[in-house]
Short mmCIF file of C-alpha atoms in Angstrom, two decimals:
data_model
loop_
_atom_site.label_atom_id
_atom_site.label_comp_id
_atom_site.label_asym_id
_atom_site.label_seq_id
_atom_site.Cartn_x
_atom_site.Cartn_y
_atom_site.Cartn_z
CA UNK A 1 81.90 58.06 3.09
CA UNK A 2 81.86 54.63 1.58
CA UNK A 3 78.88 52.12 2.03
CA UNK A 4 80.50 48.66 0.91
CA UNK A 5 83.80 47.42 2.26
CA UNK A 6 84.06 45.26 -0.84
CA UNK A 7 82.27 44.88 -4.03
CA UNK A 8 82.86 41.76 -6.11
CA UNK A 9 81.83 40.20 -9.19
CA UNK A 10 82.09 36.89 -10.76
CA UNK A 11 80.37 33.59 -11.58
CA UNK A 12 77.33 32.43 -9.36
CA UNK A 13 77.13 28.78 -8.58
CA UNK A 14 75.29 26.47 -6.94
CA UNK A 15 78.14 23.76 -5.99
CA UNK A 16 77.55 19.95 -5.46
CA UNK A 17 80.36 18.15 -3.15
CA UNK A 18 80.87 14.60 -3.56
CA UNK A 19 83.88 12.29 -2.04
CA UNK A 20 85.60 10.31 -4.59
CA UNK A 21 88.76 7.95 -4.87
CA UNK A 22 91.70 8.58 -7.53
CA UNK A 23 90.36 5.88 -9.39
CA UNK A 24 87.03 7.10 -10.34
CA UNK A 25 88.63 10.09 -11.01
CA UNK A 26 90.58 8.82 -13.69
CA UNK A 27 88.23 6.52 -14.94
CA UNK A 28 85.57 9.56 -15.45
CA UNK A 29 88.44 11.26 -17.23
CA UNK A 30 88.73 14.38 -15.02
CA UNK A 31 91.80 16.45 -14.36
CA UNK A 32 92.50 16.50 -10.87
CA UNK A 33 93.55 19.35 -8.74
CA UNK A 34 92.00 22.12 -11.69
CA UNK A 35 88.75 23.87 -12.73
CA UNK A 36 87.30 22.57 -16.06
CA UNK A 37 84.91 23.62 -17.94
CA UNK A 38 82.36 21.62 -19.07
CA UNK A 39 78.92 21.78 -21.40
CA UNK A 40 75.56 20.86 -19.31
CA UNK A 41 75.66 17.50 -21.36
CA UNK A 42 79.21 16.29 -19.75
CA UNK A 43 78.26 17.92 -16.51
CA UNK A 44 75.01 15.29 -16.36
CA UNK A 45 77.03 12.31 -17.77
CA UNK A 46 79.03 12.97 -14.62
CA UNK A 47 76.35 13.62 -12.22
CA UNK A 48 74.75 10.22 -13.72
CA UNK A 49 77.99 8.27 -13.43
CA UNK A 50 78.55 9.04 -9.87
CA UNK A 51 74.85 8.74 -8.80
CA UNK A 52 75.73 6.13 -6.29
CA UNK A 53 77.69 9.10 -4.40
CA UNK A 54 74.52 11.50 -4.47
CA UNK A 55 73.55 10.44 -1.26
CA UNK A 56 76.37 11.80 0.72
CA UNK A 57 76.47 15.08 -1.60
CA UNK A 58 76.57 18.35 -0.14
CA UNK A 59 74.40 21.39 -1.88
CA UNK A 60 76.06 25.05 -1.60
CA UNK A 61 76.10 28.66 -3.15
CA UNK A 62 79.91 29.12 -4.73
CA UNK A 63 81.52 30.96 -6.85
CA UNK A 64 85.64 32.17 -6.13
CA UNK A 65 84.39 35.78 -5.59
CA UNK A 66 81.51 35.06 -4.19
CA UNK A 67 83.13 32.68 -1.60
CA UNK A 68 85.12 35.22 -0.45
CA UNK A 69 82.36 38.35 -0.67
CA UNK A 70 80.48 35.89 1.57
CA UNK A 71 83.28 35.47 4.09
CA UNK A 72 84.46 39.03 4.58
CA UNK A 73 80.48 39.32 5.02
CA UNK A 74 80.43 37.02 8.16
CA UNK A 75 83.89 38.64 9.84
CA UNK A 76 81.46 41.93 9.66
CA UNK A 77 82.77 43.68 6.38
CA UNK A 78 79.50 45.11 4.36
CA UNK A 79 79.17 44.07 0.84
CA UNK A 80 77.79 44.07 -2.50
CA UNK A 81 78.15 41.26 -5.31
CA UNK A 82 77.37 41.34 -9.03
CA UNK A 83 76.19 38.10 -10.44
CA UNK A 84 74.24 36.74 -12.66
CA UNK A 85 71.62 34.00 -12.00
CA UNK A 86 68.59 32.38 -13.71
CA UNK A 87 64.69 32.30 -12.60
CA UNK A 88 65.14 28.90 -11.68
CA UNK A 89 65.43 26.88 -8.05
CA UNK A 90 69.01 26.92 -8.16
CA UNK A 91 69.13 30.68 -9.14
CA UNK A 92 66.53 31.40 -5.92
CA UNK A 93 68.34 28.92 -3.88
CA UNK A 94 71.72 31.17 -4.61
CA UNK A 95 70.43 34.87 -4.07
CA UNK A 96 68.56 33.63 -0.66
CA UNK A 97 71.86 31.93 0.51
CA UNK A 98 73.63 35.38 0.22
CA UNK A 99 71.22 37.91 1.19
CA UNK A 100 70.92 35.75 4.30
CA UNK A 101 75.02 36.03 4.74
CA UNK A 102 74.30 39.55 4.56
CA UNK A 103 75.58 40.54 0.88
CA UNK A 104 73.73 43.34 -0.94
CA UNK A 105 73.20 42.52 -4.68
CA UNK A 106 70.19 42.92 -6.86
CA UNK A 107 67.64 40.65 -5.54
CA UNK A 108 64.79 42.66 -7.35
CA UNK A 109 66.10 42.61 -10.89
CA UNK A 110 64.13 40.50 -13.40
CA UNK A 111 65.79 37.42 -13.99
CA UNK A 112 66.88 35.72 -17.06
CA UNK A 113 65.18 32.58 -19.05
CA UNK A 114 68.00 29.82 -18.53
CA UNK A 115 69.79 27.41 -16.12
CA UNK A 116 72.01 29.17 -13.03
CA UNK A 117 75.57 27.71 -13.39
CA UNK A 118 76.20 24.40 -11.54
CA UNK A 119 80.32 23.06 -10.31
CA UNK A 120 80.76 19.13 -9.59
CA UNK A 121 83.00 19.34 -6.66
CA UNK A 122 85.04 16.04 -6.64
CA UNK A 123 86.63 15.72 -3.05
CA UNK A 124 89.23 13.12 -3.40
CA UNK A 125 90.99 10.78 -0.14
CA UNK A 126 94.18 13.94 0.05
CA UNK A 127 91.53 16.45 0.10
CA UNK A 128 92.65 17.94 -3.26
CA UNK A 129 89.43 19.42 -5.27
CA UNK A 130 88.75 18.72 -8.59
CA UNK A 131 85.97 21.11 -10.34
CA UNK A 132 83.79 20.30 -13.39
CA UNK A 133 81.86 23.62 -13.76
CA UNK A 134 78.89 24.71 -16.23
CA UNK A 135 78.59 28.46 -15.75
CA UNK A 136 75.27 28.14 -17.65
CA UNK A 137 73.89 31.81 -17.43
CA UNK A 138 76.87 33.29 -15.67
CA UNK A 139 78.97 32.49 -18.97
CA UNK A 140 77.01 35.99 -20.02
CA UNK A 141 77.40 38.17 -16.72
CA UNK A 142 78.63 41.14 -18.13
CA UNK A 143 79.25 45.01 -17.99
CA UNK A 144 75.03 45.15 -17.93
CA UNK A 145 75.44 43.71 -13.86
CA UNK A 146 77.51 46.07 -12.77
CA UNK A 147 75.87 48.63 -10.31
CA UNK A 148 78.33 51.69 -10.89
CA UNK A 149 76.89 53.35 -7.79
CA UNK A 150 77.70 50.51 -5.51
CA UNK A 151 80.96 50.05 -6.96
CA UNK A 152 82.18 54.07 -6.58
CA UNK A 153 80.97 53.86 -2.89
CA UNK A 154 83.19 50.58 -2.41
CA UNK A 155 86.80 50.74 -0.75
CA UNK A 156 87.63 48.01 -3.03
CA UNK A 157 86.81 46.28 -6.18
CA UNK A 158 87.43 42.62 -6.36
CA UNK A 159 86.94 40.40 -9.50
CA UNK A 160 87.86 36.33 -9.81
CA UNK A 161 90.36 35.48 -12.28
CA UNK A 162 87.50 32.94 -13.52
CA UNK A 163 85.92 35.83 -15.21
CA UNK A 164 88.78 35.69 -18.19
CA UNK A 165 87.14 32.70 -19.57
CA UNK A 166 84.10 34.23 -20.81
CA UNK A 167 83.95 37.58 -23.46
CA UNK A 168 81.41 39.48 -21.23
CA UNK A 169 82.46 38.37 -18.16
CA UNK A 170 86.15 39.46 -19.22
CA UNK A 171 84.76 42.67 -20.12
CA UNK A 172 82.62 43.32 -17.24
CA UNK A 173 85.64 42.79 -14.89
CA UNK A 174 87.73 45.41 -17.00
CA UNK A 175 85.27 47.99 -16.85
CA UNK A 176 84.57 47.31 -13.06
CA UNK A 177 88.42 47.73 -12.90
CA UNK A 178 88.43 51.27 -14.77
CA UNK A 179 84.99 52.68 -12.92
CA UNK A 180 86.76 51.92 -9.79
CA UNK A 181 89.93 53.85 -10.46
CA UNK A 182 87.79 56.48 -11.93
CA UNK A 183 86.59 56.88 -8.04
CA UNK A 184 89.17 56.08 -6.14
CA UNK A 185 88.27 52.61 -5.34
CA UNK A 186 91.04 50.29 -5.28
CA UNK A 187 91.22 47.12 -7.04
CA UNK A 188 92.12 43.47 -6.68
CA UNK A 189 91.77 40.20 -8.29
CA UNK A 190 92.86 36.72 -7.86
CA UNK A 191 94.06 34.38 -10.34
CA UNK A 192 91.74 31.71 -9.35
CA UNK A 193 92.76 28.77 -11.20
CA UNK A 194 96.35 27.14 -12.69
CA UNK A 195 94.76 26.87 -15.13
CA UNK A 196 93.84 30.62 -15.99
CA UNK A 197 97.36 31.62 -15.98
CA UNK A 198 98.25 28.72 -17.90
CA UNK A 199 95.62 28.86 -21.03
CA UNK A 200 93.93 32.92 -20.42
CA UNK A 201 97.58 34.58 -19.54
CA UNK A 202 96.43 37.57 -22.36
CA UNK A 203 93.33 37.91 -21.07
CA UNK A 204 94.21 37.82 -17.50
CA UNK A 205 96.82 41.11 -18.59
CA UNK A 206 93.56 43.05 -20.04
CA UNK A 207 92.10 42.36 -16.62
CA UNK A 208 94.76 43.97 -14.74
CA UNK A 209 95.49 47.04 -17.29
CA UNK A 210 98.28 48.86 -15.75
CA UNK A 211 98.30 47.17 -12.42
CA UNK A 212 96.29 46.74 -9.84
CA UNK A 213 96.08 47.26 -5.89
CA UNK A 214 96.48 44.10 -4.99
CA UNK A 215 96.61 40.47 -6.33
CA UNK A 216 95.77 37.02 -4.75
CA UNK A 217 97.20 33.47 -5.50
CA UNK A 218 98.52 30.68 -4.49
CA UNK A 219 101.67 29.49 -5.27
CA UNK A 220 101.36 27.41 -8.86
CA UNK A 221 99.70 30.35 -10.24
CA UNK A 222 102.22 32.58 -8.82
CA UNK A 223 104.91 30.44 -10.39
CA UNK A 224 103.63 29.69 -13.35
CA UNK A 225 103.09 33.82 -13.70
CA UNK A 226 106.39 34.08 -13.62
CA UNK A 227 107.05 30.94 -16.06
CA UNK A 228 109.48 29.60 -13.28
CA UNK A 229 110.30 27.58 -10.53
CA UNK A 230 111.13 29.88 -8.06
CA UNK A 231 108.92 31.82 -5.58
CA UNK A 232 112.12 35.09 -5.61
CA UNK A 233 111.23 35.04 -9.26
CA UNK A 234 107.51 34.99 -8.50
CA UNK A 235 107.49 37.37 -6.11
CA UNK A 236 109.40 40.02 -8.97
CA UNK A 237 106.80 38.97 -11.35
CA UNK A 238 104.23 39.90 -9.00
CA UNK A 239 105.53 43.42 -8.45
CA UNK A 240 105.23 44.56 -12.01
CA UNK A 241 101.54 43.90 -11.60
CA UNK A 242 100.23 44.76 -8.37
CA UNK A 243 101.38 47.19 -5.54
CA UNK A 244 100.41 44.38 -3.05
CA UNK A 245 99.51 40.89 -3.66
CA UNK A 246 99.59 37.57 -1.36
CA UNK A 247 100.73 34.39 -2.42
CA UNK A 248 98.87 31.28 -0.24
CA UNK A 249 101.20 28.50 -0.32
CA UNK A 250 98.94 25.31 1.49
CA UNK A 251 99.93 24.02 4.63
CA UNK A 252 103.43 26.26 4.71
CA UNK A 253 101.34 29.44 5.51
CA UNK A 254 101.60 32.43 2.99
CA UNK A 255 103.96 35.36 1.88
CA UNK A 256 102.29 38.72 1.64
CA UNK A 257 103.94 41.84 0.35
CA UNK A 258 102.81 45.19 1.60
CA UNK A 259 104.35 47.45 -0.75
CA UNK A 260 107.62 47.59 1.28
CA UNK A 261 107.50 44.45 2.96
CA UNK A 262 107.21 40.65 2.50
CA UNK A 263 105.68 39.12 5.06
CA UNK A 264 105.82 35.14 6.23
CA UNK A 265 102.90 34.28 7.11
CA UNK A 266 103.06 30.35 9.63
CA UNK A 267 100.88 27.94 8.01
CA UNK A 268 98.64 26.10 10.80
CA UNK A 269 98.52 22.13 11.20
CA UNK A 270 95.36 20.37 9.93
CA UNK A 271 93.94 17.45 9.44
CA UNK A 272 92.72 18.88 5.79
CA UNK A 273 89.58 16.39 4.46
CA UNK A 274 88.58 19.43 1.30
CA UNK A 275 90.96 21.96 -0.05
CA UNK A 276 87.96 23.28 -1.87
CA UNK A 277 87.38 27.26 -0.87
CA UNK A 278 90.35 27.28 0.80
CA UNK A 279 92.09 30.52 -1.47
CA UNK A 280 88.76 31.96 -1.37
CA UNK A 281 88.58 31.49 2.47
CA UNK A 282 92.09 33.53 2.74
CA UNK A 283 90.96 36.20 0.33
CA UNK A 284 87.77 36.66 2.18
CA UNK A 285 89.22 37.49 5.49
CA UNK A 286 92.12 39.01 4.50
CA UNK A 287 90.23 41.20 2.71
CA UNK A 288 88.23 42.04 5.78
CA UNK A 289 90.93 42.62 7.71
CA UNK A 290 92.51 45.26 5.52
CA UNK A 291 89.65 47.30 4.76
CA UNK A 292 88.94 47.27 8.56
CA UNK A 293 92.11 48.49 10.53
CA UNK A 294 94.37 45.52 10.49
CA UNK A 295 97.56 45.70 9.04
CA UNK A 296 99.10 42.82 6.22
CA UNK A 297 100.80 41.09 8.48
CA UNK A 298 97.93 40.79 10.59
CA UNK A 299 95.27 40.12 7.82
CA UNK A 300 97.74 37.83 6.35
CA UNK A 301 97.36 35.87 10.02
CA UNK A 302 93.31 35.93 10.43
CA UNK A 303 93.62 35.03 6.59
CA UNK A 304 95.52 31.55 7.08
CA UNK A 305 93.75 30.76 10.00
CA UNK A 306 90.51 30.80 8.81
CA UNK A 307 91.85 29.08 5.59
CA UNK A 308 93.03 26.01 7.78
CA UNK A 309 89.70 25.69 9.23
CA UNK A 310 88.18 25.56 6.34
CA UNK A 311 90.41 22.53 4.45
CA UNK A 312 89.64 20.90 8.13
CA UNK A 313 85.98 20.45 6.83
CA UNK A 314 83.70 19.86 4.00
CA UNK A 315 82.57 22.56 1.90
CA UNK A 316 84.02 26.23 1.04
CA UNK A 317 82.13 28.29 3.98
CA UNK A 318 82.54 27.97 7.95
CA UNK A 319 79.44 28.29 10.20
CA UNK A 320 78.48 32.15 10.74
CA UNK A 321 79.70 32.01 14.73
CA UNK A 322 83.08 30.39 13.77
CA UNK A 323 84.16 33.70 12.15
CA UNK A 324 83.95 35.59 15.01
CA UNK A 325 85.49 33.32 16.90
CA UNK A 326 88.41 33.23 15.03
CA UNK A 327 88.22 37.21 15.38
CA UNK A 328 88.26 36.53 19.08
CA UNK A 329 91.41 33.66 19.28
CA UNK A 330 93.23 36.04 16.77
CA UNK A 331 92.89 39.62 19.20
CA UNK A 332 93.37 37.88 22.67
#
């Protein structure tokens, strides 16, 4: 009998929110709408720039995988994440804030000399998310965090695409990928990031070997997969890699393929203030939902819901209650 529902690995961050116009944006020379990597030095030449916003910033545990290892935690799944953090505040702050979610990890392992990775959210006016990250010690999670019994006793292994950017990390997520099909745990990832199908497309393939259970993105990464404008094309693309994926397209709702059939999944009206955590949010519960009864179509449903109400608000997590709340409004 399995123990976990999920078991995921990828970065662990300690995220930092702050509102900020187009303007600044461009003036602090940031890419909007992507994830960029940055050294500590840039990372503090922003944080010093935009020190007039620090008042109004928001502190939070992130991380794609762990975002969504934390949600399916809250719907009731029962989880395990592999991380990496750093005998510092913000690496304390960041095992604390999951252990009290409820997520098994290794919260007695000695940690590491160094700095826990830190992402600049920057929130602009259309809600779009723009991420400056420094994975500081996460750049060298590798195949040493993975706990091979947790992962064999998972129903499904679930790395972030973010994980191609980094040698260890990249390795780590292939051999979490192998020891899971090795004991018939199935696998997923998610793209992420634009931007990892864009400049990590080769790496991203070693990732997913010879295919995986199921994939998640939204729809840029799904298009630019397929190098082409069309979501038919997309949607073929997606099929030589996975045997299910789900492709989040914003406010329009979702299409999720079963294995037979693609689903349309209805989008839900928002006012939307913060995109960020939003594919993680979907991932999270959908995730949940499959490994506990419900079917794609139905996942797919819980999955956008909870994904609007989390763009309808600051930060990438909902309040505890709200999940099962949205359990309840989605089984009446």
């Amino acid at each position: 009998m399995k123990k976990y529902h999920l078991y995921g690995i990828g970065a662990a961050l300690v995220d930092t929110e702050i509102e900020i116009n187009d303007a600044e944006l461009q003036s602090l020379g940031v890419e909007k709408g992507l994830m960029t990597l940055v050294d500590a030095a840039r990372q503090q030449e922003l944080l010093d720039k935009l020190s007039g916003h620090m008042v109004h910033a928001k502190l939070a545990s992130g991380g794609s995988a762990c975002n969504s290892i934390v949600a399916a935690g809250y719907f009731g799944a029962n989880n395990y994440y592999s991380c990496k953090v750093a005998n510092d505040e913000h690496g304390h702050f960041f095992m604390n804030d999951i252990k009290a979610a409820g997520v098994d990890a290794d919260f007695d392992g000695d940690k590491a000399v160094g700095t826990t990775g830190k992402c600049l959210v920057l929130i602009s006016p259309d809600a779009e998310r723009s991420m400056n990250t420094h994975l500081g010690i996460s750049e060298t999670l590798s195949v040493a965090e993975i706990n091979a019994e947790a992962l064999a006793r998972s129903e499904y292994f679930y790395a972030e695409g973010y994980l191609v950017t980094s040698d260890s990390g990249r390795a780590a997520a292939i051999a979490g990928r192998e020891l899971a099909e090795s004991n018939g745990v199935k696998t997923a990832l998610s793209f992420s990031d634009p931007g990892m199908v864009s400049f990590f497309r080769d790496g991203l393939n070693d990732m997913l070997g010879n295919g995986v259970d199921l994939i998640f993105c939204n729809e840029a990464e799904a298009l630019g997969w397929a190098n082409s404008e069309s979501l038919d094309d997309a949607v073929a693309a997606l099929k030589q890699v996975a045997k299910t994926f789900a492709i989040t397209l914003g406010a329009k709702g979702a299409l999720v393929f079963d294995g037979e059939q693609l689903h349309e999944i209805s989008g839900h009206k928002v006012a939307a203030v913060d995109t960020n955590g939003a594919g993680d949010m979907f991932a999270g519960a959908f995730l949940y939902g499959i490994t506990n009864g419900y079917s794609y179509a139905k996942a797919g449903a819980l999955a956008s819901r909870a994904a609007a109400e989390v763009v309808s608000q600051y930060g990438p997590r909902l309040l505890g209650p709200r999940h099962q709340e949205l359990l309840s409004e989605l089984n009446r």
